Short mmCIF file of C-alpha atoms in Angstrom, two decimals:
data_model
loop_
_atom_site.label_atom_id
_atom_site.label_comp_id
_atom_site.label_asym_id
_atom_site.label_seq_id
_atom_site.Cartn_x
_atom_site.Cartn_y
_atom_site.Cartn_z
CA UNK A 1 4.39 -20.96 -15.41
CA UNK A 2 7.04 -18.70 -16.72
CA UNK A 3 7.60 -14.93 -16.31
CA UNK A 4 10.84 -13.87 -17.84
CA UNK A 5 11.82 -10.71 -19.35
CA UNK A 6 15.43 -9.94 -21.12
CA UNK A 7 15.71 -6.38 -22.68
CA UNK A 8 18.68 -4.27 -23.98
CA UNK A 9 18.21 -0.59 -24.49
CA UNK A 10 19.21 2.76 -23.53
CA UNK A 11 18.17 4.83 -20.55
CA UNK A 12 15.75 7.56 -21.37
CA UNK A 13 16.64 9.65 -18.25
CA UNK A 14 18.79 9.28 -15.04
CA UNK A 15 17.52 6.61 -12.56
CA UNK A 16 15.63 7.76 -9.56
CA UNK A 17 17.12 6.36 -6.47
CA UNK A 18 14.98 6.42 -3.33
CA UNK A 19 15.38 4.86 0.24
CA UNK A 20 12.25 3.35 1.92
CA UNK A 21 11.57 3.77 5.84
CA UNK A 22 13.38 0.47 6.57
CA UNK A 23 16.57 1.44 4.55
CA UNK A 24 15.71 -0.45 1.51
CA UNK A 25 17.01 1.09 -1.70
CA UNK A 26 14.82 1.25 -5.13
CA UNK A 27 15.53 2.68 -8.24
CA UNK A 28 13.29 3.51 -11.20
CA UNK A 29 14.37 4.04 -14.76
CA UNK A 30 13.09 3.69 -18.24
CA UNK A 31 14.70 1.97 -21.03
CA UNK A 32 14.15 2.59 -24.76
CA UNK A 33 14.19 -0.72 -26.72
CA UNK A 34 14.10 -0.79 -30.45
CA UNK A 35 11.62 -2.82 -32.42
CA UNK A 36 13.21 -5.17 -34.68
CA UNK A 37 11.44 -3.54 -37.74
CA UNK A 38 10.81 0.13 -39.15
CA UNK A 39 7.23 1.61 -39.44
CA UNK A 40 5.66 2.33 -42.88
CA UNK A 41 7.71 5.75 -43.20
CA UNK A 42 10.83 3.67 -42.66
CA UNK A 43 11.38 5.08 -39.04
CA UNK A 44 12.90 3.08 -36.23
CA UNK A 45 10.34 3.02 -33.36
CA UNK A 46 10.97 1.84 -29.93
CA UNK A 47 9.30 0.76 -26.75
CA UNK A 48 9.80 2.65 -23.64
CA UNK A 49 9.63 0.24 -20.68
CA UNK A 50 9.75 1.18 -17.01
CA UNK A 51 11.73 -0.74 -14.66
CA UNK A 52 12.52 -0.96 -11.09
CA UNK A 53 15.34 -2.53 -9.20
CA UNK A 54 15.79 -2.93 -5.47
CA UNK A 55 18.74 -3.04 -2.66
CA UNK A 56 22.44 -2.80 -3.58
CA UNK A 57 21.71 -3.28 -7.42
CA UNK A 58 19.54 -0.31 -7.12
CA UNK A 59 22.49 1.62 -5.65
CA UNK A 60 24.67 0.47 -8.32
CA UNK A 61 22.29 1.36 -11.15
CA UNK A 62 21.90 5.00 -9.68
CA UNK A 63 25.83 5.57 -9.20
CA UNK A 64 26.92 4.10 -12.65
CA UNK A 65 24.22 4.53 -15.06
CA UNK A 66 22.81 7.80 -16.80
CA UNK A 67 20.43 8.82 -19.42
CA UNK A 68 21.75 7.22 -22.55
CA UNK A 69 23.72 4.28 -20.95
CA UNK A 70 23.22 1.11 -22.83
CA UNK A 71 22.02 -1.42 -20.27
CA UNK A 72 20.58 -5.01 -20.29
CA UNK A 73 17.77 -5.99 -17.88
CA UNK A 74 16.87 -9.52 -16.69
CA UNK A 75 13.72 -9.79 -14.65
CA UNK A 76 9.95 -10.41 -14.75
CA UNK A 77 6.88 -8.36 -15.54
CA UNK A 78 4.82 -6.95 -12.75
CA UNK A 79 1.55 -5.36 -12.75
CA UNK A 80 0.12 -3.47 -9.58
CA UNK A 81 -2.45 -0.63 -8.94
CA UNK A 82 -3.11 2.13 -6.81
CA UNK A 83 -5.41 5.08 -6.04
CA UNK A 84 -3.95 8.28 -6.90
CA UNK A 85 -4.70 11.67 -5.20
CA UNK A 86 -7.95 12.15 -7.21
CA UNK A 87 -9.38 8.86 -5.90
CA UNK A 88 -8.66 7.19 -9.35
CA UNK A 89 -7.29 3.48 -9.78
CA UNK A 90 -4.00 3.75 -11.58
CA UNK A 91 -2.43 0.72 -13.21
CA UNK A 92 1.29 0.21 -13.50
CA UNK A 93 3.08 -2.24 -15.64
CA UNK A 94 6.76 -2.62 -15.27
CA UNK A 95 9.72 -5.10 -15.39
CA UNK A 96 11.14 -5.88 -11.99
CA UNK A 97 15.01 -6.24 -12.39
CA UNK A 98 16.71 -9.21 -11.02
CA UNK A 99 20.00 -8.30 -12.81
CA UNK A 100 21.11 -4.96 -14.71
CA UNK A 101 24.14 -5.28 -16.74
CA UNK A 102 26.13 -2.36 -17.61
CA UNK A 103 27.08 -2.75 -21.34
CA UNK A 104 29.37 0.02 -22.00
CA UNK A 105 31.88 1.98 -19.91
CA UNK A 106 30.80 5.22 -18.17
CA UNK A 107 31.07 8.32 -20.29
CA UNK A 108 34.81 9.71 -20.50
CA UNK A 109 33.91 13.08 -19.26
CA UNK A 110 36.81 13.27 -16.81
CA UNK A 111 39.23 13.12 -19.77
CA UNK A 112 39.80 9.82 -20.69
CA UNK A 113 40.15 8.46 -17.12
CA UNK A 114 37.75 5.63 -16.42
CA UNK A 115 36.08 5.57 -13.13
CA UNK A 116 33.96 2.51 -13.56
CA UNK A 117 34.55 -0.15 -10.99
CA UNK A 118 34.80 -2.91 -13.39
CA UNK A 119 38.14 -4.26 -13.81
CA UNK A 120 39.38 -4.04 -17.40
CA UNK A 121 41.48 -1.58 -19.76
CA UNK A 122 38.79 0.26 -21.70
CA UNK A 123 41.61 2.33 -23.38
CA UNK A 124 42.57 -0.79 -25.62
CA UNK A 125 38.91 -1.95 -25.79
CA UNK A 126 37.63 -2.25 -29.52
CA UNK A 127 34.16 -2.02 -28.35
CA UNK A 128 34.18 0.97 -26.45
CA UNK A 129 33.69 3.31 -29.28
CA UNK A 130 30.41 4.32 -31.04
CA UNK A 131 31.26 2.67 -34.38
CA UNK A 132 29.18 -0.30 -35.51
CA UNK A 133 30.12 -3.49 -36.87
CA UNK A 134 28.12 -4.73 -39.81
CA UNK A 135 27.39 -8.58 -39.44
CA UNK A 136 25.73 -10.30 -42.12
CA UNK A 137 23.62 -13.28 -41.31
CA UNK A 138 25.94 -15.68 -43.18
CA UNK A 139 28.61 -14.61 -40.78
CA UNK A 140 27.06 -16.21 -37.96
CA UNK A 141 28.12 -19.62 -37.06
CA UNK A 142 24.42 -20.66 -36.35
#
């Protein structure tokens, strides 16, 4: 059996970091993943997918990602349920992230000095701006 999910999207809000009683860190976040087609009105639609990540990766997500950050998530789908305060059963489907990739440098709100712990010079990174590259199907080698 296989339960594997790979997603690329943007965070819809800042991650929420909590520490459990035993000291384990857990972060919850939601990413918007564009659908590969437009609806009947020509508008791009997205799915909003809840994700959870544990331990040190949870702390990294909370420290380095924020609303709007482009991220990649590799994990599995999990469903669970609980009884809410009104006694009603609530069902939750989420992606449990085994790996979270930071796909762009942190925002440069500090005047251009990048404080990201990833090694690399983003000042000369041709992919660090918001411009898009138009790649046609015949440009791909496969």
